[in-house]
Tab-separated table of N, CA and C in Angstrom:
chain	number	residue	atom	x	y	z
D	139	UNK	N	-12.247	-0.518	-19.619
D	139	UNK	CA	-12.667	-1.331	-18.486
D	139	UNK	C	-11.895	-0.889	-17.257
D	140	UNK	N	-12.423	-1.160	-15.689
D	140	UNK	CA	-11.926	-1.104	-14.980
D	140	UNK	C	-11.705	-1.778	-13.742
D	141	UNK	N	-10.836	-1.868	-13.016
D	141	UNK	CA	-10.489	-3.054	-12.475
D	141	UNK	C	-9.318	-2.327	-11.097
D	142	UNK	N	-10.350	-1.710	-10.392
D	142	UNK	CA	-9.312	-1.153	-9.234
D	142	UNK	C	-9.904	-1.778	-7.888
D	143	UNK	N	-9.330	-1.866	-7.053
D	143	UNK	CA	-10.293	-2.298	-5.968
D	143	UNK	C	-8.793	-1.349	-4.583
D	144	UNK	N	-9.687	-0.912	-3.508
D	144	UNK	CA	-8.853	-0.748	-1.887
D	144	UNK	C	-9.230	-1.440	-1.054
D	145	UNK	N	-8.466	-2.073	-0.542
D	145	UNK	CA	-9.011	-2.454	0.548
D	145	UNK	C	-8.275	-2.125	1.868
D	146	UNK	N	-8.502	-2.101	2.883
D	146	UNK	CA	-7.989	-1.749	4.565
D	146	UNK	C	-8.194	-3.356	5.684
D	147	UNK	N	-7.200	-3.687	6.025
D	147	UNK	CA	-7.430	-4.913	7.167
D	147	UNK	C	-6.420	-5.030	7.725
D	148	UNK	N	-5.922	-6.310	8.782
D	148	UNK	CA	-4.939	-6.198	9.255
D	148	UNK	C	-3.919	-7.838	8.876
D	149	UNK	N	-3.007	-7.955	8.391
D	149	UNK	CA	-2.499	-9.004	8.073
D	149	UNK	C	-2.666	-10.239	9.039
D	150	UNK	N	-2.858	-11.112	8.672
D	150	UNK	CA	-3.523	-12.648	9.396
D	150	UNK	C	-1.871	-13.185	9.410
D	151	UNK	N	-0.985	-12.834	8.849
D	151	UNK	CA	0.160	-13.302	8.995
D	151	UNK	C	1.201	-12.694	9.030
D	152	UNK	N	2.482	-12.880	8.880
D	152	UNK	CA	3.892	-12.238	8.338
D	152	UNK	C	3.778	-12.282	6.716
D	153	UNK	N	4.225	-11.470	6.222
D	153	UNK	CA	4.221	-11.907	4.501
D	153	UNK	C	5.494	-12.799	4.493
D	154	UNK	N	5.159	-12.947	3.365
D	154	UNK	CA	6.162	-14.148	2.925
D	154	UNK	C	6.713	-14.093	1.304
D	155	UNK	N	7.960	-13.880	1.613
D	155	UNK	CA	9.034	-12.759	0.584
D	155	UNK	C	9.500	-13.887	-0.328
D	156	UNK	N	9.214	-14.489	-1.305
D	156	UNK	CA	10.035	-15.204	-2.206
D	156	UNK	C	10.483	-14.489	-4.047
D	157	UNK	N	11.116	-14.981	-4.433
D	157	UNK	CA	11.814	-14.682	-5.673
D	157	UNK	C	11.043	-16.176	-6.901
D	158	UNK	N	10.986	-15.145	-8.008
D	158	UNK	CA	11.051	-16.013	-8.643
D	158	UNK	C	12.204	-16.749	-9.600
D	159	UNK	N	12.164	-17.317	-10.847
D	159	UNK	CA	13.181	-17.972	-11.017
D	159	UNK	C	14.502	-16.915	-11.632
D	160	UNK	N	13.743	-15.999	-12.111
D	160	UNK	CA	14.635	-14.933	-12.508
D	160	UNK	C	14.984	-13.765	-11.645
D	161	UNK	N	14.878	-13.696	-10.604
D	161	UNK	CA	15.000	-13.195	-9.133
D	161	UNK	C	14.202	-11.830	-8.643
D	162	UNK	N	13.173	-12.162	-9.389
D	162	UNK	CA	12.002	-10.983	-9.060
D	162	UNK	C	11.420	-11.251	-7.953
D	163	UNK	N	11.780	-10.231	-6.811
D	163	UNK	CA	10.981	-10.457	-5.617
D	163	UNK	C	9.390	-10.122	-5.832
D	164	UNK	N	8.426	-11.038	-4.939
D	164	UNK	CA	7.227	-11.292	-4.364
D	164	UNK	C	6.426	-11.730	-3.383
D	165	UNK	N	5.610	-10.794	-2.786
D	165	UNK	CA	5.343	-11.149	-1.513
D	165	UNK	C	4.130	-11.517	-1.597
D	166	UNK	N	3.924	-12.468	-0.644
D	166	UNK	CA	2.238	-12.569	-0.496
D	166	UNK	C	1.615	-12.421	0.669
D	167	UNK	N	0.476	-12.141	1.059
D	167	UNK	CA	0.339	-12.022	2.184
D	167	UNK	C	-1.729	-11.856	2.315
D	168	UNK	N	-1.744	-11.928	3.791
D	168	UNK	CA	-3.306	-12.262	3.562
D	168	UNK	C	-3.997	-11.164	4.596
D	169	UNK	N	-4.880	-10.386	4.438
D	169	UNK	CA	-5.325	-9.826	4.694
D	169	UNK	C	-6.766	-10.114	5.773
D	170	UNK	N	-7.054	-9.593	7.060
D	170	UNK	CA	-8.504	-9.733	7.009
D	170	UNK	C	-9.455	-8.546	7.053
D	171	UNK	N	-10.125	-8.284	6.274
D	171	UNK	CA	-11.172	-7.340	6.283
D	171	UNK	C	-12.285	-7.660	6.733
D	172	UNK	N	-12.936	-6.390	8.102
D	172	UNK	CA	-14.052	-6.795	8.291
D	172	UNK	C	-15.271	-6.304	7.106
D	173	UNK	N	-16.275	-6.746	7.310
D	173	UNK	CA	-17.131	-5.763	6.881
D	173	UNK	C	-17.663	-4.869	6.850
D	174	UNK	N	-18.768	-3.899	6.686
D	174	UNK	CA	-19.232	-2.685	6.781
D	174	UNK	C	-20.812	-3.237	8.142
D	175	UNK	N	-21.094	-3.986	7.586
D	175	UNK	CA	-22.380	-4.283	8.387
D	175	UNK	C	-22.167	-5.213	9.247
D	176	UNK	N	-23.290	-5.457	10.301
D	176	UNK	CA	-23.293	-6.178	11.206
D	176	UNK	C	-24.542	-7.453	11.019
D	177	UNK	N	-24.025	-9.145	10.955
D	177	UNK	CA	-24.874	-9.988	11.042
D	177	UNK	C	-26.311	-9.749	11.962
D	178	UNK	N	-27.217	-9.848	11.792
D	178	UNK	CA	-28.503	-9.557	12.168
D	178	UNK	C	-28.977	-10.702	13.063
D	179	UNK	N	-28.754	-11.671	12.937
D	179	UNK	CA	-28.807	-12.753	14.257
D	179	UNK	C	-27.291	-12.668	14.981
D	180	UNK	N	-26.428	-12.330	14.947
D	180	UNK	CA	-25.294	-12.522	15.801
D	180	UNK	C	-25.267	-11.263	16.484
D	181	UNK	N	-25.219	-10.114	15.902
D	181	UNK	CA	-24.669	-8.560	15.719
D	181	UNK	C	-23.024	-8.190	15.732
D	182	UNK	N	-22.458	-9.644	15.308
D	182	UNK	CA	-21.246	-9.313	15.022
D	182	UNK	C	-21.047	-9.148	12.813
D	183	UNK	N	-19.884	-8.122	12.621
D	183	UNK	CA	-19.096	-8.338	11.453
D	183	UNK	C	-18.556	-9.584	11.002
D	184	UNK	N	-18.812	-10.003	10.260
D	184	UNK	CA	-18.251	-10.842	9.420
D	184	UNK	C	-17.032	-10.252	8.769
D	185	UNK	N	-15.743	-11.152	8.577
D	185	UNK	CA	-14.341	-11.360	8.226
D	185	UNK	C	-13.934	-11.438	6.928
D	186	UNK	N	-13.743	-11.026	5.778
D	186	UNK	CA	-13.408	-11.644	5.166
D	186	UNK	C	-11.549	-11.665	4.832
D	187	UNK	N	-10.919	-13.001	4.204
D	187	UNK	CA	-9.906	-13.092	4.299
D	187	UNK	C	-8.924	-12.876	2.720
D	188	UNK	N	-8.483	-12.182	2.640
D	188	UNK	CA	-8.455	-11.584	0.943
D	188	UNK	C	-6.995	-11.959	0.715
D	189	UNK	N	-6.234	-12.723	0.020
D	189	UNK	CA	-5.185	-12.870	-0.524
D	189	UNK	C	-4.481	-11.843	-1.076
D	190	UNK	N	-3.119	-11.194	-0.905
D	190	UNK	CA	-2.461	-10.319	-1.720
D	190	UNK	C	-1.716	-10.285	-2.002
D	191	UNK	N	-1.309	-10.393	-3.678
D	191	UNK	CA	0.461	-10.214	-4.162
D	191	UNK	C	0.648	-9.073	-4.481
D	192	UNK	N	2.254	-8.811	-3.984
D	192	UNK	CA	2.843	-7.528	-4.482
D	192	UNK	C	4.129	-7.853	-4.655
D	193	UNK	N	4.535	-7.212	-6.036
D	193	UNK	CA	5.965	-7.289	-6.861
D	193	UNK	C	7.120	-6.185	-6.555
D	194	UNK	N	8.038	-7.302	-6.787
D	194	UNK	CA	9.172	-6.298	-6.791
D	194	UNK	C	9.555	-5.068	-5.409
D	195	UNK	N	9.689	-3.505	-5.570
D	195	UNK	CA	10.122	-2.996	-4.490
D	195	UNK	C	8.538	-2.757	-3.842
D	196	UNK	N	7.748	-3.343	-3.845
D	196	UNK	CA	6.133	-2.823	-2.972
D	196	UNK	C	6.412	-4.340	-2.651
D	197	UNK	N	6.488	-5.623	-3.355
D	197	UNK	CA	7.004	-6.678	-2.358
D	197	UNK	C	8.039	-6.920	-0.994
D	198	UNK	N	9.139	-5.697	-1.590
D	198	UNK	CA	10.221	-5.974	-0.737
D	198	UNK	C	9.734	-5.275	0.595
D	199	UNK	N	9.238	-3.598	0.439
D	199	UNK	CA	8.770	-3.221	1.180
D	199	UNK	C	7.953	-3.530	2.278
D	200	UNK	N	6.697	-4.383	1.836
D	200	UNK	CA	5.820	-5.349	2.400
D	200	UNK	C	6.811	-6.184	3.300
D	201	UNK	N	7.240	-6.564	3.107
D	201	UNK	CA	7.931	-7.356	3.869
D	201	UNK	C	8.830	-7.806	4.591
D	202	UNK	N	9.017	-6.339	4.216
D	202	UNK	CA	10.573	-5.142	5.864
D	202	UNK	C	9.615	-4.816	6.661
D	203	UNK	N	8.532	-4.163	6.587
D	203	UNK	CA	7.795	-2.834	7.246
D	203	UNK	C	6.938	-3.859	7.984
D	204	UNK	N	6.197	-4.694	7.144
D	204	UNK	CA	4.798	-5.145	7.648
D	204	UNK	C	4.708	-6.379	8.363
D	205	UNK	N	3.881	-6.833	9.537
D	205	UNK	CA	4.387	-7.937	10.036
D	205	UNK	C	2.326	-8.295	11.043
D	206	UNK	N	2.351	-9.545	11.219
D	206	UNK	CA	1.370	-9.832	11.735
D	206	UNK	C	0.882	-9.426	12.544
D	207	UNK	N	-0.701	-8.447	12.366
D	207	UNK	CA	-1.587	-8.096	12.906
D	207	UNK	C	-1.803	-6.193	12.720
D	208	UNK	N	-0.433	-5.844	12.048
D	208	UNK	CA	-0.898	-4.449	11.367
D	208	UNK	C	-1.797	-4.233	10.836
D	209	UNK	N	-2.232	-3.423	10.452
D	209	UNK	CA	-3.174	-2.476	9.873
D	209	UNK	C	-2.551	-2.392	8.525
D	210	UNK	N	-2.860	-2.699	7.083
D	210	UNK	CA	-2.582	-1.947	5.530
D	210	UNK	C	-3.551	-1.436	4.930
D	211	UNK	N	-3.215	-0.638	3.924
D	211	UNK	CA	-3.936	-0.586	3.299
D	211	UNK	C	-3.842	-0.629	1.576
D	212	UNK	N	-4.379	-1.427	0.983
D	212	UNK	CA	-3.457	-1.838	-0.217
D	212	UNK	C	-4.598	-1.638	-1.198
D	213	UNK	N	-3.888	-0.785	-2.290
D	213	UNK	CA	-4.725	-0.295	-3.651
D	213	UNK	C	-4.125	-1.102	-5.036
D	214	UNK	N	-5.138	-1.775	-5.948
D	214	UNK	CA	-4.249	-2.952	-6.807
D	214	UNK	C	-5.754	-3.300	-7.395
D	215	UNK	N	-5.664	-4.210	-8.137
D	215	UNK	CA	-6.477	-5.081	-9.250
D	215	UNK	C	-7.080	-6.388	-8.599
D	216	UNK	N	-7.923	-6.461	-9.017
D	216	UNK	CA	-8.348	-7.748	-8.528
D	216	UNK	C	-8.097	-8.393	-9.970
D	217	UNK	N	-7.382	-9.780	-9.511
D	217	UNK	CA	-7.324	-11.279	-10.272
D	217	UNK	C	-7.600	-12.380	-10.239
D	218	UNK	N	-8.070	-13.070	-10.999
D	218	UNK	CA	-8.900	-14.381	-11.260
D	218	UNK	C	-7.982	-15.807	-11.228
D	219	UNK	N	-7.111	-16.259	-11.152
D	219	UNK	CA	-6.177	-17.407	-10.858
D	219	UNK	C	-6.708	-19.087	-10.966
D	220	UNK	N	-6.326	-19.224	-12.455
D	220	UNK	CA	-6.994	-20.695	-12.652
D	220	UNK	C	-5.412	-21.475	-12.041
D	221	UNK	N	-5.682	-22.898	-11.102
D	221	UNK	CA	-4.679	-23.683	-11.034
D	221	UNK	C	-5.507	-24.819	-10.332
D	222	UNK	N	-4.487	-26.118	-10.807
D	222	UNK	CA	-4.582	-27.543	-10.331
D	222	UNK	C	-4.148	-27.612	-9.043
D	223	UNK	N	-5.084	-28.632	-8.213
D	223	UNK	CA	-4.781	-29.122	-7.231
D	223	UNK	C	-3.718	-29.973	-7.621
D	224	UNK	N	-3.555	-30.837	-6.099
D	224	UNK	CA	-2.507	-31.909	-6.086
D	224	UNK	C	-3.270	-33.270	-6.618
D	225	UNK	N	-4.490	-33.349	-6.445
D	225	UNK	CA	-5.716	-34.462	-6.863
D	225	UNK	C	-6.150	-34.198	-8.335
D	226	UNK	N	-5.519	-32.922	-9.094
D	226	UNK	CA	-5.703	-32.905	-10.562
D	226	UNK	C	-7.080	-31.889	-10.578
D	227	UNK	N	-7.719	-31.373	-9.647
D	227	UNK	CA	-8.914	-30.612	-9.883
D	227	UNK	C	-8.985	-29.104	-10.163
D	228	UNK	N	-9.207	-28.854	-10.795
D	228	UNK	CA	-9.322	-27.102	-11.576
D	228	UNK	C	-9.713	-26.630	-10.067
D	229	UNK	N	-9.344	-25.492	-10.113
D	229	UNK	CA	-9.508	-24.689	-9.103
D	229	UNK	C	-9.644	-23.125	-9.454
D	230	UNK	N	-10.105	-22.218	-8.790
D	230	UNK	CA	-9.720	-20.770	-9.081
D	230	UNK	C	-9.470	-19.705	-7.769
D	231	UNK	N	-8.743	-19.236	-7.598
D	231	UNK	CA	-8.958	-18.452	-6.755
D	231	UNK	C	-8.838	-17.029	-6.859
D	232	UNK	N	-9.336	-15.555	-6.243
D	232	UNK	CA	-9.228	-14.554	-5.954
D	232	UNK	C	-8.350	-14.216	-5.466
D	233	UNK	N	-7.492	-13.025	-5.669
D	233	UNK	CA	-6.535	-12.201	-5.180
D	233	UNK	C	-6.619	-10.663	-5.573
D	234	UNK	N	-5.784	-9.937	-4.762
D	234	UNK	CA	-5.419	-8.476	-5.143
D	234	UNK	C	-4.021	-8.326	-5.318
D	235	UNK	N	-4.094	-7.984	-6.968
D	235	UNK	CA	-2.355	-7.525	-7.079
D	235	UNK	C	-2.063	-6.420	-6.299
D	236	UNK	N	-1.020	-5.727	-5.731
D	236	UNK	CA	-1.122	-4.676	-5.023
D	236	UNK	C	-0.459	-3.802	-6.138
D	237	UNK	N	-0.543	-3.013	-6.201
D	237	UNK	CA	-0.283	-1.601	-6.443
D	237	UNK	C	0.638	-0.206	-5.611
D	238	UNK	N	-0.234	-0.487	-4.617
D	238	UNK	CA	0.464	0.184	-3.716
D	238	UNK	C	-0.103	-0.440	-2.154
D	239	UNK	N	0.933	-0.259	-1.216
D	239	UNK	CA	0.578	-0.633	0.305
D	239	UNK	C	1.017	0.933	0.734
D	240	UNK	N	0.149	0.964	1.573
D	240	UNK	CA	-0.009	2.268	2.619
D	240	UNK	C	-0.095	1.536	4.192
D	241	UNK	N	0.584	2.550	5.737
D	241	UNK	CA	0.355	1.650	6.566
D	241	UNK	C	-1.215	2.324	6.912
D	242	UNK	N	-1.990	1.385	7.439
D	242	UNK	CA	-3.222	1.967	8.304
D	242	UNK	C	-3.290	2.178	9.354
D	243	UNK	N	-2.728	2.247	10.341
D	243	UNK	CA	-2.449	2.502	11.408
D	243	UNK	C	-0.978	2.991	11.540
D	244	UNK	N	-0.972	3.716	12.999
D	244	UNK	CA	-0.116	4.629	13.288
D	244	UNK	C	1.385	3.854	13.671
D	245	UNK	N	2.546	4.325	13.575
D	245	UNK	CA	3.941	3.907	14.107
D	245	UNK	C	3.605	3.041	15.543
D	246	UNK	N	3.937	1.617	16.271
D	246	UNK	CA	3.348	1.294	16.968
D	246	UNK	C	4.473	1.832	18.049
D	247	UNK	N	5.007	1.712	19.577
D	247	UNK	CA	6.158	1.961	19.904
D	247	UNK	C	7.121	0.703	20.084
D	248	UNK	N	8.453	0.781	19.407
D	248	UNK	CA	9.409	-0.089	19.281
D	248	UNK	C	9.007	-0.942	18.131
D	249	UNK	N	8.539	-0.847	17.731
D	249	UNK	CA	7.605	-1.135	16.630
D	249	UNK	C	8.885	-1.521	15.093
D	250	UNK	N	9.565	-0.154	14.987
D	250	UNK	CA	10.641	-0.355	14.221
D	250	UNK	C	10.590	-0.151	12.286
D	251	UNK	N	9.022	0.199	12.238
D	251	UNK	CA	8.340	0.640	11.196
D	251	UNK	C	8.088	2.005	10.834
D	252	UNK	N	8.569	2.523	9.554
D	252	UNK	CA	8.356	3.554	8.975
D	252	UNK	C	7.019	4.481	8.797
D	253	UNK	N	6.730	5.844	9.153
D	253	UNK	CA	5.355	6.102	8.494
D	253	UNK	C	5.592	6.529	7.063
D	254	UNK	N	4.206	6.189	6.298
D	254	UNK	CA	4.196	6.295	4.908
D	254	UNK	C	3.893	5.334	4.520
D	255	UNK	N	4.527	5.330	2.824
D	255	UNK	CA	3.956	4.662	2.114
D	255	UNK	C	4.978	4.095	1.116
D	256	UNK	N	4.457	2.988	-0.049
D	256	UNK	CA	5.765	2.874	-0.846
D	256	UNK	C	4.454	2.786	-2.112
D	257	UNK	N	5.125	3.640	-3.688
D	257	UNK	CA	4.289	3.310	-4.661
D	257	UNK	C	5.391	3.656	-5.782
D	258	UNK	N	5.480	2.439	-5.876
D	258	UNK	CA	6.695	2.603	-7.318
D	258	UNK	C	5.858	3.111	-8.683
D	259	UNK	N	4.547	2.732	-8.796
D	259	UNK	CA	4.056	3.423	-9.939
D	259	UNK	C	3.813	5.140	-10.060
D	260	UNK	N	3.967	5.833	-9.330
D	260	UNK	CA	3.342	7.054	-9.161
D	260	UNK	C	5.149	7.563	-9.512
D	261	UNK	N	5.933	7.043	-9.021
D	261	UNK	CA	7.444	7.832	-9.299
D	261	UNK	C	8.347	7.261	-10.328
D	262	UNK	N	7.772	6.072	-10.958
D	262	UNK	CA	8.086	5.568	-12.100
D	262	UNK	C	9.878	4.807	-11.135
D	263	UNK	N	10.103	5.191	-10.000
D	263	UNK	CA	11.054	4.217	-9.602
D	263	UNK	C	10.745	4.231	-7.785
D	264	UNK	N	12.298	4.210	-6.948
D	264	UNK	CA	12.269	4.092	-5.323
D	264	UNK	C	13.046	4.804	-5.462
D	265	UNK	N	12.263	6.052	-4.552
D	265	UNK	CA	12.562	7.164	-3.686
D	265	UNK	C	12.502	7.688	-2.726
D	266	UNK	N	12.798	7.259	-1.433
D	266	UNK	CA	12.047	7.895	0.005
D	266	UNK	C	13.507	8.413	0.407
D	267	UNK	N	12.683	9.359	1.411
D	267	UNK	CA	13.471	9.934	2.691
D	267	UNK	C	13.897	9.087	3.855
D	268	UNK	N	15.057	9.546	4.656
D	268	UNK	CA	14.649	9.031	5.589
D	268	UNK	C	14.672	9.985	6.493
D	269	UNK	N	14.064	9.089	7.459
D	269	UNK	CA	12.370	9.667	8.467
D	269	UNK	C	13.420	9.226	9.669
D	270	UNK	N	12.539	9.639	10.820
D	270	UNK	CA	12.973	9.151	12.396
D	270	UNK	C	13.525	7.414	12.291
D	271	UNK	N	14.764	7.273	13.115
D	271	UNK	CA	15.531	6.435	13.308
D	271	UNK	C	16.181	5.742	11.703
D	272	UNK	N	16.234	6.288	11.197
D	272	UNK	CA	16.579	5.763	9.378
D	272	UNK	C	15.864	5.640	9.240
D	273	UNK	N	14.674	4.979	8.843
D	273	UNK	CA	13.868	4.306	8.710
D	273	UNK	C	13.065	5.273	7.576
D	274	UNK	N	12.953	4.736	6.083
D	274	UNK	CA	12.610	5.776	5.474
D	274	UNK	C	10.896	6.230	5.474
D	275	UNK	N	10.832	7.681	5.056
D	275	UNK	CA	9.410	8.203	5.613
D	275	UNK	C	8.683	8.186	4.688
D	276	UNK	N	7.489	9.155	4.859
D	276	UNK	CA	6.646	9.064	2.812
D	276	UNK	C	7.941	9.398	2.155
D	277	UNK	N	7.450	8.532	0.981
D	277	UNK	CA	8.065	8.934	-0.186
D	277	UNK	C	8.506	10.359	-0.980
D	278	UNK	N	9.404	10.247	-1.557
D	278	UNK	CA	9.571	11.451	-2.673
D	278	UNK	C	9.866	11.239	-3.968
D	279	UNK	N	8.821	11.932	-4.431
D	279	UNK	CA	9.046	11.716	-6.046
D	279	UNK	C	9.940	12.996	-6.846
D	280	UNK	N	10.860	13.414	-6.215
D	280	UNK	CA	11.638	13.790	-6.872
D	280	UNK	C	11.550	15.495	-7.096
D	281	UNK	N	11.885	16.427	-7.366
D	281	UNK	CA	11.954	18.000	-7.017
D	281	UNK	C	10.607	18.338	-7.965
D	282	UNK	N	9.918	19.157	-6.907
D	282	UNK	CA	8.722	19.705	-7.291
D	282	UNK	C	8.747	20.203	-8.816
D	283	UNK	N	8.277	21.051	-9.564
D	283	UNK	CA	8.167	21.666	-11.220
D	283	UNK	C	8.434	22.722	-10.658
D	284	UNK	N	9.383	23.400	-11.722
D	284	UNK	CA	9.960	24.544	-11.406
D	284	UNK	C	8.647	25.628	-12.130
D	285	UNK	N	8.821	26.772	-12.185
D	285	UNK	CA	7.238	27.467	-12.201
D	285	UNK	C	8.413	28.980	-12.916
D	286	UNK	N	9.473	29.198	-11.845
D	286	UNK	CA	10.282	30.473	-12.776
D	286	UNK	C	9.783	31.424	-11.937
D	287	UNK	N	10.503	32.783	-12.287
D	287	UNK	CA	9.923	33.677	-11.437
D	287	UNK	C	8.680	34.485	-11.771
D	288	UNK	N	8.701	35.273	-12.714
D	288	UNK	CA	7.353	36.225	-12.152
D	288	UNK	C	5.750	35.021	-13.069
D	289	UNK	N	4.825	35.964	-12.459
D	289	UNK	CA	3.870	35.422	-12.192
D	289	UNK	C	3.006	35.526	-13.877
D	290	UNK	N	2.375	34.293	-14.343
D	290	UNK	CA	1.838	34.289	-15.555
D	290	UNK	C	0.734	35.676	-15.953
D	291	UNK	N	0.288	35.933	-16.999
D	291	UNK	CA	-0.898	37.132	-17.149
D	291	UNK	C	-2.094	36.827	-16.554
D	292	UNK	N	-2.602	37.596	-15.860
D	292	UNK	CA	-3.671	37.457	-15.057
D	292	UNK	C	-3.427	36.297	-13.506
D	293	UNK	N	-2.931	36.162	-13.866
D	293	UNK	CA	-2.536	35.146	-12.262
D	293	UNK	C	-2.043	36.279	-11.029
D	294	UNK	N	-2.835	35.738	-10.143
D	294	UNK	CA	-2.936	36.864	-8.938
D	294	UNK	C	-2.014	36.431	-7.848
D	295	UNK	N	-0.870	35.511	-8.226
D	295	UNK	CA	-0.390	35.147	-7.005
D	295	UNK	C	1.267	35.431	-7.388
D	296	UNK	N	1.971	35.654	-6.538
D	296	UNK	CA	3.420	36.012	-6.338
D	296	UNK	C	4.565	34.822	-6.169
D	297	UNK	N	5.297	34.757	-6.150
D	297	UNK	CA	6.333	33.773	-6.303
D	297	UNK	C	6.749	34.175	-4.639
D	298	UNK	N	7.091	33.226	-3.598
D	298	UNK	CA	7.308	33.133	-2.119
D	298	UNK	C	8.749	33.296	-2.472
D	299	UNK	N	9.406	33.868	-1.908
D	299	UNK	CA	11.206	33.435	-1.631
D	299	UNK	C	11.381	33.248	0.020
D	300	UNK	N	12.572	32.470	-0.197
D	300	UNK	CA	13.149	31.570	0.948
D	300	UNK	C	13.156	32.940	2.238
D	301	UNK	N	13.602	34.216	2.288
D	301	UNK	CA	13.606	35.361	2.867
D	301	UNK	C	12.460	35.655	3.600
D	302	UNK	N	10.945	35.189	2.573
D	302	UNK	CA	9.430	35.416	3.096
D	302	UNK	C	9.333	35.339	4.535
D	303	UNK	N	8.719	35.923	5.371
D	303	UNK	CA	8.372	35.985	6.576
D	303	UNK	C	6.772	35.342	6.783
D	304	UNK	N	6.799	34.201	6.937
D	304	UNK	CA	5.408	33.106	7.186
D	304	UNK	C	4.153	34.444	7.782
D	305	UNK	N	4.904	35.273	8.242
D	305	UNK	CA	3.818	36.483	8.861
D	305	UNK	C	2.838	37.072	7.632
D	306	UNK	N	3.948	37.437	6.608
D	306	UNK	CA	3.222	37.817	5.472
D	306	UNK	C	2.263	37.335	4.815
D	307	UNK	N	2.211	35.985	5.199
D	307	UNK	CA	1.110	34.917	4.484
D	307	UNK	C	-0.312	35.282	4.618
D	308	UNK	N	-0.805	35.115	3.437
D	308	UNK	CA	-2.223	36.103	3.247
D	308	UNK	C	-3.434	35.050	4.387
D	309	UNK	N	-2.788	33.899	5.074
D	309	UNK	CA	-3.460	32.630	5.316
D	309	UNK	C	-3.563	32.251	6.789
């Protein structure tokens, strides 16, 4: 089965960073996405407003970097959420776990936000650089695969050394 969803909008709020009882950070935060089409009696887009949790260091992140009226873009699961009102009535609501947040839009100025991204699943932990003013940049997952020197049988390509002159480049 599958169960991925992206979405792109701009936060309707500040997130909002809490812990749970065992001190796992979580953020939540709300998204608005427009739509693709345009209402046919109005000729405006319709809004929609999408709920999103994200755990741990993509929570913490969320909620250094990101702040009301940015641009994200957040890749994650959609979830189904049964809970009681305060009046005792079943309820359910929609959300997107996040997965990963990406920014969607560009460094603003004074802004004070990193470009990139944060995805703890892809590096199995937190790894970034840092980028202009500290502020860390895309990520790094850690030293490329080493490959060795000469070139496998039949493989038509050469091993570059640090010495290479960018001139030489067949490109």
């Amino acid at each position: 089965m599958l169960n991925r969803i992206i979405i792109m909008g701009r936060l309707a709020r500040d997130p909002e960073l809490r812990r749970t009882q065992a001190g796992v950070p979580v953020a939540s935060f709300r998204l608005a996405v427009d739509r693709d089409f345009k209402d046919k009696s109005t000729g405006e887009r319709a809004t929609d407003w999408i709920d999103v949790v994200a755990w741990r260091q993509t929570g913490e992140f969320v909620s250094r970097y990101f702040t009301r009226g940015r641009m994200a873009v957040v890749e994650g699961r959609l979830q189904m959420r049964d809970w009681t009102d305060k009046d005792g009535n079943k309820r359910t609501s929609a959300e997107v776990v996040a997965d990963n947040v990406y920014f969607g839009d560009s460094k603003r100025d004074g802004d004070g936000a990193p470009s990139g991204s944060y995805s703890p699943a892809r590096s199995g932990g937190y790894a970034q650089s840092q980028g202009e003013g500290g502020y860390p940049s895309a990520p790094s997952y850690g030293a490329p695969p080493s490959y060795g020197g000469a070139p496998a049988e039949g493989d038509q390509f050469r091993e570059l050394t640090g010495d290479t002159d960018d001139g030489e480049l067949p490109f």
